[in-house]
Structure formats: structure tokens, C-alpha cells
Amino acid sequence: MQTDTLIIGGGLAGLALADALHKVGRDFQLIEARDRLGGRILSENTAGAAFDLGPAWFWPGQPRMAALIKRFGLQWFEQYSTGDLMYEDQNGVQRGQGFASMEGSYRLAGGFGALVAALAQSLPGDRVMRSTPISGLTLHDDKIAVEIERETISANRVVLAVPPRIAANMSFEPALPPSAITAMQNVATWMAGQAKAIAVYDNPFWREAGLSGDAMSRVGPMVEIHDASPKSGDKFALFGFIGTPPSNRRDEERLRQHISAQLVRLLGPKAGSPLDLFVKDWAFDPRTSTQADLAPLTVHPHYGLPPAMTDLWEGRVIFGGTEVAPEFGGYLEGALEAAEIAIRRLSINSETTL
């Protein structure tokens, strides 16, 4: 199989890049190791409702996300934040402390999985391959060869739309400069050390009690909780960031018990009987996280493309994931920003301008 541009990674950045190339008639192939598209976007569907276990929000001042959502006719809505916040520390639970930290943010009807599905449907089916892991890239006679299960893909350029730490675990022949590998390993993967939980209910009992669904805790296991209910329908939900270290999260059944107990402490006995309790631990997802990511980030890193990661193999290897976006790195907006930058780099390194 031959292609002009091979995109490795079917998250939002890879899909947006594929969409841009397709719109201008450029040849591409996208491969994704998972059996699904979306990367860190993961929407669980139950009882006709969707709940985001990956990114859950976008914000005003993120024009690429707004434009893409408008293009596909999807609906966004504001994060629910009406009512009191609950606060928990070693002294117990208090009501009315603090403020709703996600107030003013936006969520997507149908979850961000709806955006992934819309992008995927805009692409020719034969240009997108799922369940297609690779182990390495080989440069030979100005072409990059990538071995997949039963054949070899030959490409003029490759865009790595994956976290740089994941890319650093691939083999490159000839080897990349040590400075490039070190730079890749030093780019922290956003969200990789996180675990998230969503409890689904058939009524919003917290709203009925005058609560926003927001809670902050210094006891855990969840350190931050928000209302995760869909825009409409008869299912409602609470979403929690799990703050205990990954080393303490390996026993998922025990973790679920602690999550349920904490929900009861904060929001009352009705919180202890969800219809569903979803837990996604990204720290143990090998397509997202590496050993270096097992220490969760406490601040948002300063992202962008390190100089050592530019012009690799004379510009034939290009990075295109959210971590290399200079302005919105780590966010969904950053994935789209990174795709835009990759497009420009592809144009610079070819005779055709997009």
C-alpha cells in the first residue's frame, strides 16, 4: 500500500488532519491502534444517553471547536452549575463552600464521541484503518515504510498524531537523534495519569436538594465532582476526577466501593445506588499512558513543539497531537490547532499548498 501522507493516530487531531487533506483531494491513510476512533475522547453510551470519560468540556475563546461543532450541526450546552457546592476535608462535609469551577464551560450533546463520529463519517472508509498497531518506521530511498499486520504501508511523510511519549516507544530506522527521543520523552501526556468516574441516575436528586452537583474533596478518592447530565432526556449523572495515585487504583472493585461511599457522604444516600458506575483509568491504557505518566500532573504543562522534534528525517516525520500545540496544548482545541500546524508543515515540505 502506498500513500502520500500516513497519519498515525485516530484521535481528534488525526481525524481533523485527515478531514483537511480529504477536503482538498490530497492522498492520505489514517491508522489507529485501537479498535475505535477518538483516542482520549471516550463517550460511554447507556440507556440512550452519552457520558464522556475523556475530555468533557470546551470553553469560550476556542474558535476551532466552535466552528467544527457548528459545521456538523451538533449542539452544545453550558455546564450545569446552579446550586450549592459541597466540600469535604478531614473535619467532615460542608455545604456552600467555594464555587462551581466549571461554570461557563460548554459540553456537547451526545458527548464528544458525536464529534468523532461526525468526522469519521466525513472520510472515505478505505482511508481509515482501526485495530492497526505499528511498532516502528523505516526510512529507505526517501520513503517511510510502516509494517502492519499483513502488508507494508509506504508513505512520503508520516504525521504522528499521538502523544510524543507513545511515539518515543516506537522504533525508528535509522535512529532519531538522541536529543529528539529525550525531548519526546519529556513531553508529559495530558490526562494520561488521570482516572475518571461517572455515576448515572434516573433522577437529579442533587438538583432537587438545591445542589449543583459540584463538590471538592481533600479526602477522596475523587477530588473534584461535577454534574455530568446530558442536555436532555431522562438520565442524569455525576462526574468525578479520581485523585488517588495510580499505584492505589489497581484494585478497581475496591476503588468503586470507595467512590460509592464518597458520593453518599457528599450527596446523601440516593447517590449510593447509581444505575451505572463507569470508571476509566487512563494511566493503565497503553495507547495513552507510559510509565513516565503514572505520576498525575498537578499543573497544566507549557506545551508546544520542542526544537529537537522538528525536521526529523528531513521533515518527513511530523508531530501532530495536542501536546505540540503552542496555545491550546492539552485541550481539544489544541488537537485542532496541532492539525492546522501539521497541515502547514505538509505544505512547506511539498510542492502543493493547501
Short mmCIF file of C-alpha atoms in Angstrom, two decimals:
data_model
loop_
_atom_site.label_atom_id
_atom_site.label_comp_id
_atom_site.label_asym_id
_atom_site.label_seq_id
_atom_site.Cartn_x
_atom_site.Cartn_y
_atom_site.Cartn_z
CA MET A 1 0.00 0.00 0.00
CA GLN A 2 1.28 3.46 -0.92
CA THR A 3 0.11 6.86 0.26
CA ASP A 4 1.39 10.40 0.28
CA THR A 5 0.69 11.15 3.96
CA LEU A 6 0.33 8.47 6.60
CA ILE A 7 -1.41 9.66 9.77
CA ILE A 8 -0.69 7.54 12.83
CA GLY A 9 -3.36 8.08 15.47
CA GLY A 10 -7.13 8.38 15.10
CA GLY A 11 -7.85 10.85 17.88
CA LEU A 12 -9.31 14.29 17.24
CA ALA A 13 -6.04 15.66 15.83
CA GLY A 14 -5.55 12.77 13.40
CA LEU A 15 -9.15 12.85 12.27
CA ALA A 16 -9.11 16.63 11.78
CA LEU A 17 -5.92 16.35 9.72
CA ALA A 18 -7.42 13.55 7.61
CA ASP A 19 -10.55 15.64 7.11
CA ALA A 20 -8.50 18.63 5.96
CA LEU A 21 -6.48 16.53 3.50
CA HIS A 22 -9.62 14.86 2.16
CA LYS A 23 -11.33 18.20 1.55
CA VAL A 24 -8.54 19.33 -0.77
CA GLY A 25 -8.14 15.98 -2.52
CA ARG A 26 -4.79 15.03 -1.03
CA ASP A 27 -3.83 11.37 -0.68
CA PHE A 28 -3.68 10.04 2.89
CA GLN A 29 -4.13 6.95 5.02
CA LEU A 30 -5.02 7.04 8.71
CA ILE A 31 -4.23 4.11 11.00
CA GLU A 32 -5.33 3.68 14.61
CA ALA A 33 -4.12 1.00 17.02
CA ARG A 34 -7.36 0.88 18.98
CA ASP A 35 -10.50 -0.80 17.71
CA ARG A 36 -12.25 2.56 17.94
CA LEU A 37 -11.52 6.13 16.88
CA GLY A 38 -11.29 9.10 19.20
CA GLY A 39 -8.14 8.45 21.21
CA ARG A 40 -8.65 10.12 24.57
CA ILE A 41 -12.20 11.03 23.59
CA LEU A 42 -14.34 8.25 25.01
CA SER A 43 -18.12 8.54 25.32
CA GLU A 44 -19.93 5.71 27.10
CA ASN A 45 -23.49 5.16 25.96
CA THR A 46 -26.16 3.75 28.21
CA ALA A 47 -29.96 3.96 28.18
CA GLY A 48 -29.87 6.30 25.20
CA ALA A 49 -27.51 8.80 26.80
CA ALA A 50 -23.80 9.51 26.31
CA PHE A 51 -21.27 10.30 29.03
CA ASP A 52 -17.69 11.49 28.50
CA LEU A 53 -14.94 9.56 30.27
CA GLY A 54 -12.28 11.55 28.48
CA PRO A 55 -12.43 15.28 27.70
CA ALA A 56 -15.78 16.64 28.81
CA TRP A 57 -15.67 20.39 28.12
CA PHE A 58 -14.65 23.12 25.77
CA TRP A 59 -14.63 26.83 26.51
CA PRO A 60 -15.43 30.26 25.07
CA GLY A 61 -12.46 31.56 23.13
CA GLN A 62 -11.82 28.21 21.41
CA PRO A 63 -12.90 29.05 17.84
CA ARG A 64 -11.81 25.82 16.14
CA MET A 65 -14.02 23.69 18.36
CA ALA A 66 -16.95 26.06 17.93
CA ALA A 67 -16.57 26.05 14.14
CA LEU A 68 -16.30 22.27 13.89
CA ILE A 69 -19.35 21.71 16.08
CA LYS A 70 -21.31 24.23 14.01
CA ARG A 71 -20.18 22.61 10.76
CA PHE A 72 -21.63 19.24 11.76
CA GLY A 73 -24.81 20.70 13.23
CA LEU A 74 -24.09 19.41 16.72
CA GLN A 75 -25.49 21.06 19.84
CA TRP A 76 -23.54 22.40 22.76
CA PHE A 77 -24.84 23.49 26.15
CA GLU A 78 -23.48 25.16 29.25
CA GLN A 79 -22.20 23.16 32.19
CA TYR A 80 -24.88 22.94 34.89
CA SER A 81 -23.78 24.94 37.92
CA THR A 82 -26.92 26.13 39.72
CA GLY A 83 -26.97 25.43 43.44
CA ASP A 84 -24.58 24.90 46.32
CA LEU A 85 -21.20 23.20 46.19
CA MET A 86 -20.19 20.55 48.71
CA TYR A 87 -16.74 20.49 50.33
CA GLU A 88 -15.11 17.63 52.17
CA ASP A 89 -12.00 17.53 54.33
CA GLN A 90 -10.77 15.69 57.41
CA ASN A 91 -13.29 17.63 59.51
CA GLY A 92 -16.27 16.35 57.53
CA VAL A 93 -18.63 17.61 54.83
CA GLN A 94 -19.68 21.23 54.47
CA ARG A 95 -22.27 22.79 52.20
CA GLY A 96 -21.91 26.05 50.32
CA GLN A 97 -18.12 26.28 50.34
CA GLY A 98 -16.35 27.53 47.21
CA PHE A 99 -17.70 27.95 43.68
CA ALA A 100 -18.52 25.85 40.64
CA SER A 101 -15.13 25.66 38.94
CA MET A 102 -16.51 24.62 35.54
CA GLU A 103 -19.22 27.28 35.40
CA GLY A 104 -19.23 28.89 31.97
CA SER A 105 -17.73 25.89 30.20
CA TYR A 106 -19.53 24.07 27.39
CA ARG A 107 -20.43 20.44 26.86
CA LEU A 108 -21.57 18.62 23.75
CA ALA A 109 -24.94 16.95 23.32
CA GLY A 110 -24.27 13.28 22.64
CA GLY A 111 -20.81 13.59 24.18
CA PHE A 112 -17.63 14.32 22.26
CA GLY A 113 -17.99 10.88 20.72
CA ALA A 114 -20.62 12.53 18.50
CA LEU A 115 -17.93 14.82 17.10
CA VAL A 116 -15.60 11.86 16.48
CA ALA A 117 -18.41 10.02 14.69
CA ALA A 118 -19.20 13.04 12.51
CA LEU A 119 -15.57 13.44 11.46
CA ALA A 120 -15.20 9.72 10.78
CA GLN A 121 -18.32 9.70 8.61
CA SER A 122 -16.87 12.51 6.51
CA LEU A 123 -13.90 10.33 5.49
CA PRO A 124 -13.75 7.54 2.88
CA GLY A 125 -13.96 4.22 4.71
CA ASP A 126 -10.96 2.74 2.92
CA ARG A 127 -8.73 5.58 4.14
CA VAL A 128 -9.21 4.77 7.82
CA MET A 129 -7.90 1.59 9.44
CA ARG A 130 -8.70 0.62 13.04
CA SER A 131 -7.05 -2.13 15.11
CA THR A 132 -3.81 -1.41 13.27
CA PRO A 133 -0.92 -1.09 15.71
CA ILE A 134 2.61 -0.47 14.50
CA SER A 135 5.96 -0.96 16.16
CA GLY A 136 8.21 1.26 14.08
CA LEU A 137 9.09 3.26 10.99
CA THR A 138 11.87 2.69 8.46
CA LEU A 139 13.24 5.31 6.08
CA HIS A 140 14.52 3.89 2.80
CA ASP A 141 15.06 5.63 -0.53
CA ASP A 142 13.13 8.75 0.54
CA LYS A 143 10.10 6.68 1.54
CA ILE A 144 8.90 5.73 5.03
CA ALA A 145 7.83 2.11 5.42
CA VAL A 146 5.47 1.08 8.21
CA GLU A 147 4.78 -2.60 8.79
CA ILE A 148 1.20 -3.52 9.65
CA GLU A 149 -0.35 -6.94 10.08
CA ARG A 150 -0.25 -8.31 6.53
CA GLU A 151 1.42 -5.63 4.46
CA THR A 152 3.66 -2.58 4.40
CA ILE A 153 2.48 0.99 4.02
CA SER A 154 4.88 3.21 2.09
CA ALA A 155 4.48 6.96 2.60
CA ASN A 156 6.23 10.16 1.62
CA ARG A 157 5.54 11.72 5.04
CA VAL A 158 4.23 10.49 8.37
CA VAL A 159 2.30 12.56 10.89
CA LEU A 160 2.50 11.22 14.44
CA ALA A 161 -0.87 12.30 15.85
CA VAL A 162 -0.15 10.51 19.13
CA PRO A 163 1.40 11.65 22.43
CA PRO A 164 5.16 12.14 21.97
CA ARG A 165 5.89 9.65 24.77
CA ILE A 166 3.96 6.99 22.87
CA ALA A 167 5.91 7.86 19.72
CA ALA A 168 9.18 7.61 21.65
CA ASN A 169 8.43 3.92 22.26
CA MET A 170 8.32 3.23 18.52
CA SER A 171 11.44 2.11 16.67
CA PHE A 172 12.95 4.38 14.03
CA GLU A 173 15.43 3.12 11.44
CA PRO A 174 17.69 4.97 11.03
CA ALA A 175 17.54 6.04 14.66
CA LEU A 176 16.36 9.53 15.51
CA PRO A 177 18.87 11.81 17.24
CA PRO A 178 19.08 11.14 21.00
CA SER A 179 18.04 14.74 21.61
CA ALA A 180 14.77 14.09 19.75
CA ILE A 181 13.97 10.96 21.77
CA THR A 182 14.77 12.79 25.02
CA ALA A 183 12.52 15.68 24.00
CA MET A 184 9.69 13.26 23.15
CA GLN A 185 10.02 11.52 26.49
CA ASN A 186 9.95 14.86 28.33
CA VAL A 187 6.59 15.94 26.87
CA ALA A 188 4.05 14.99 29.52
CA THR A 189 0.89 13.40 28.11
CA TRP A 190 -2.12 15.41 29.15
CA MET A 191 -4.72 13.38 31.06
CA ALA A 192 -2.62 10.20 30.92
CA GLY A 193 -2.31 9.84 34.68
CA GLN A 194 -5.99 10.56 35.30
CA ALA A 195 -8.83 8.28 36.26
CA LYS A 196 -12.45 9.34 35.91
CA ALA A 197 -15.75 8.03 37.19
CA ILE A 198 -19.34 8.67 36.11
CA ALA A 199 -22.36 7.63 38.15
CA VAL A 200 -25.65 7.55 36.21
CA TYR A 201 -29.07 8.03 37.84
CA ASP A 202 -32.69 8.17 36.76
CA ASN A 203 -33.32 11.48 38.54
CA PRO A 204 -31.23 14.54 39.51
CA PHE A 205 -31.79 14.27 43.26
CA TRP A 206 -28.95 16.71 43.96
CA ARG A 207 -30.62 19.43 41.92
CA GLU A 208 -33.86 18.81 43.78
CA ALA A 209 -31.91 19.37 47.01
CA GLY A 210 -30.54 22.71 45.78
CA LEU A 211 -27.09 21.37 44.94
CA SER A 212 -25.14 21.99 41.74
CA GLY A 213 -23.53 18.55 41.75
CA ASP A 214 -20.16 20.22 42.26
CA ALA A 215 -18.00 19.00 45.12
CA MET A 216 -14.38 19.35 46.17
CA SER A 217 -12.70 16.84 48.44
CA ARG A 218 -9.43 16.52 50.33
CA VAL A 219 -10.41 13.03 51.45
CA GLY A 220 -11.06 11.24 48.14
CA PRO A 221 -10.87 9.13 46.18
CA MET A 222 -12.48 11.78 43.94
CA VAL A 223 -11.02 15.24 44.35
CA GLU A 224 -13.49 17.07 42.14
CA ILE A 225 -17.08 16.25 41.14
CA HIS A 226 -19.44 17.90 38.65
CA ASP A 227 -22.90 17.40 37.18
CA ALA A 228 -22.45 15.32 34.01
CA SER A 229 -26.09 15.10 32.95
CA PRO A 230 -26.94 15.14 29.23
CA LYS A 231 -28.58 18.17 27.65
CA SER A 232 -31.95 16.42 27.62
CA GLY A 233 -33.54 13.07 28.37
CA ASP A 234 -34.41 11.11 31.46
CA LYS A 235 -30.91 10.13 32.63
CA PHE A 236 -28.65 12.23 34.84
CA ALA A 237 -25.11 11.82 36.06
CA LEU A 238 -22.27 12.92 38.33
CA PHE A 239 -18.69 13.01 37.08
CA GLY A 240 -15.60 12.73 39.26
CA PHE A 241 -11.84 13.14 38.85
CA ILE A 242 -10.09 10.47 40.89
CA GLY A 243 -7.12 11.95 42.72
CA THR A 244 -5.52 8.95 44.38
CA PRO A 245 -2.23 7.88 42.73
CA PRO A 246 -2.36 5.15 40.06
CA SER A 247 -0.48 2.78 42.39
CA ASN A 248 -3.53 2.88 44.69
CA ARG A 249 -6.06 2.34 41.88
CA ARG A 250 -5.18 -1.12 40.63
CA ASP A 251 -7.99 -2.80 42.56
CA GLU A 252 -10.95 -1.43 40.60
CA GLU A 253 -13.61 -3.15 42.69
CA ARG A 254 -12.22 -1.60 45.85
CA LEU A 255 -11.99 1.77 44.10
CA ARG A 256 -15.64 1.53 43.07
CA GLN A 257 -16.63 0.87 46.68
CA HIS A 258 -14.77 3.98 47.84
CA ILE A 259 -16.34 6.06 45.06
CA SER A 260 -19.83 4.99 46.09
CA ALA A 261 -19.12 5.68 49.75
CA GLN A 262 -17.80 9.15 48.94
CA LEU A 263 -20.86 10.01 46.82
CA VAL A 264 -23.08 9.08 49.75
CA ARG A 265 -21.03 11.20 52.17
CA LEU A 266 -21.24 14.22 49.89
CA LEU A 267 -24.70 13.96 48.34
CA GLY A 268 -26.72 11.62 50.51
CA PRO A 269 -27.96 8.01 50.40
CA LYS A 270 -29.57 8.31 46.96
CA ALA A 271 -26.11 8.74 45.48
CA GLY A 272 -25.15 5.23 46.55
CA SER A 273 -27.39 3.43 44.07
CA PRO A 274 -26.49 4.53 40.55
CA LEU A 275 -27.93 2.77 37.52
CA ASP A 276 -24.37 2.53 36.17
CA LEU A 277 -20.96 3.42 37.52
CA PHE A 278 -18.31 3.85 34.81
CA VAL A 279 -14.64 4.03 35.71
CA LYS A 280 -11.90 4.75 33.17
CA ASP A 281 -8.29 4.74 34.35
CA TRP A 282 -6.21 6.31 31.60
CA ALA A 283 -2.99 5.58 33.50
CA PHE A 284 -3.33 1.91 32.57
CA ASP A 285 -4.29 2.47 28.94
CA PRO A 286 -1.13 1.57 26.97
CA ARG A 287 -2.30 3.53 23.94
CA THR A 288 -2.30 6.71 26.04
CA SER A 289 0.00 6.32 29.01
CA THR A 290 3.60 5.29 29.61
CA GLN A 291 5.47 4.56 32.82
CA ALA A 292 6.52 8.21 32.93
CA ASP A 293 2.85 9.29 33.00
CA LEU A 294 1.94 7.39 36.17
CA ALA A 295 2.54 10.49 38.27
CA PRO A 296 -0.57 12.62 37.53
CA LEU A 297 0.05 16.22 36.51
CA THR A 298 -0.82 18.86 39.09
CA VAL A 299 -0.45 21.86 36.75
CA HIS A 300 -1.04 22.33 33.04
CA PRO A 301 2.30 21.97 31.24
CA HIS A 302 3.65 24.54 28.81
CA TYR A 303 3.17 22.72 25.54
CA GLY A 304 4.47 23.35 22.02
CA LEU A 305 6.88 21.65 19.64
CA PRO A 306 10.43 21.39 21.07
CA PRO A 307 13.12 22.34 18.54
CA ALA A 308 14.69 18.88 18.83
CA MET A 309 11.47 17.35 17.44
CA THR A 310 11.44 19.40 14.23
CA ASP A 311 12.78 18.50 10.78
CA LEU A 312 13.23 14.82 11.62
CA TRP A 313 14.21 12.73 8.60
CA GLU A 314 14.44 15.96 6.61
CA GLY A 315 10.90 16.93 7.54
CA ARG A 316 9.29 13.62 6.64
CA VAL A 317 8.25 12.92 10.27
CA ILE A 318 5.84 15.50 11.66
CA PHE A 319 4.24 15.64 15.11
CA GLY A 320 0.53 16.46 15.14
CA GLY A 321 -1.01 15.71 18.55
CA THR A 322 -2.43 18.17 21.07
CA GLU A 323 0.76 18.19 23.16
CA VAL A 324 2.66 20.05 20.42
CA ALA A 325 0.08 22.85 20.10
CA PRO A 326 1.66 26.07 21.42
CA GLU A 327 -1.50 27.91 22.50
CA PHE A 328 -4.08 25.28 23.48
CA GLY A 329 -1.84 22.28 24.11
CA GLY A 330 -3.61 19.50 26.01
CA TYR A 331 -7.12 20.68 25.15
CA LEU A 332 -9.42 19.55 22.36
CA GLU A 333 -8.84 22.95 20.81
CA GLY A 334 -5.15 22.10 20.92
CA ALA A 335 -5.73 18.93 18.91
CA LEU A 336 -7.30 21.04 16.16
CA GLU A 337 -4.53 23.62 16.46
CA ALA A 338 -1.92 20.86 16.09
CA ALA A 339 -3.71 19.55 13.00
CA GLU A 340 -3.58 23.03 11.47
CA ILE A 341 0.15 23.26 12.15
CA ALA A 342 0.70 19.82 10.62
CA ILE A 343 -1.15 20.95 7.50
CA ARG A 344 1.20 23.91 7.18
CA ARG A 345 4.24 21.70 7.63
CA LEU A 346 2.97 19.30 4.99
CA SER A 347 2.54 22.24 2.62
CA ILE A 348 6.02 23.59 3.33
CA ASN A 349 7.53 20.20 2.62
CA SER A 350 5.67 19.63 -0.64
CA GLU A 351 5.14 21.45 -3.90
CA THR A 352 1.41 21.81 -3.31
CA THR A 353 -0.04 24.44 -0.99
CA LEU A 354 -3.26 23.55 0.79
#
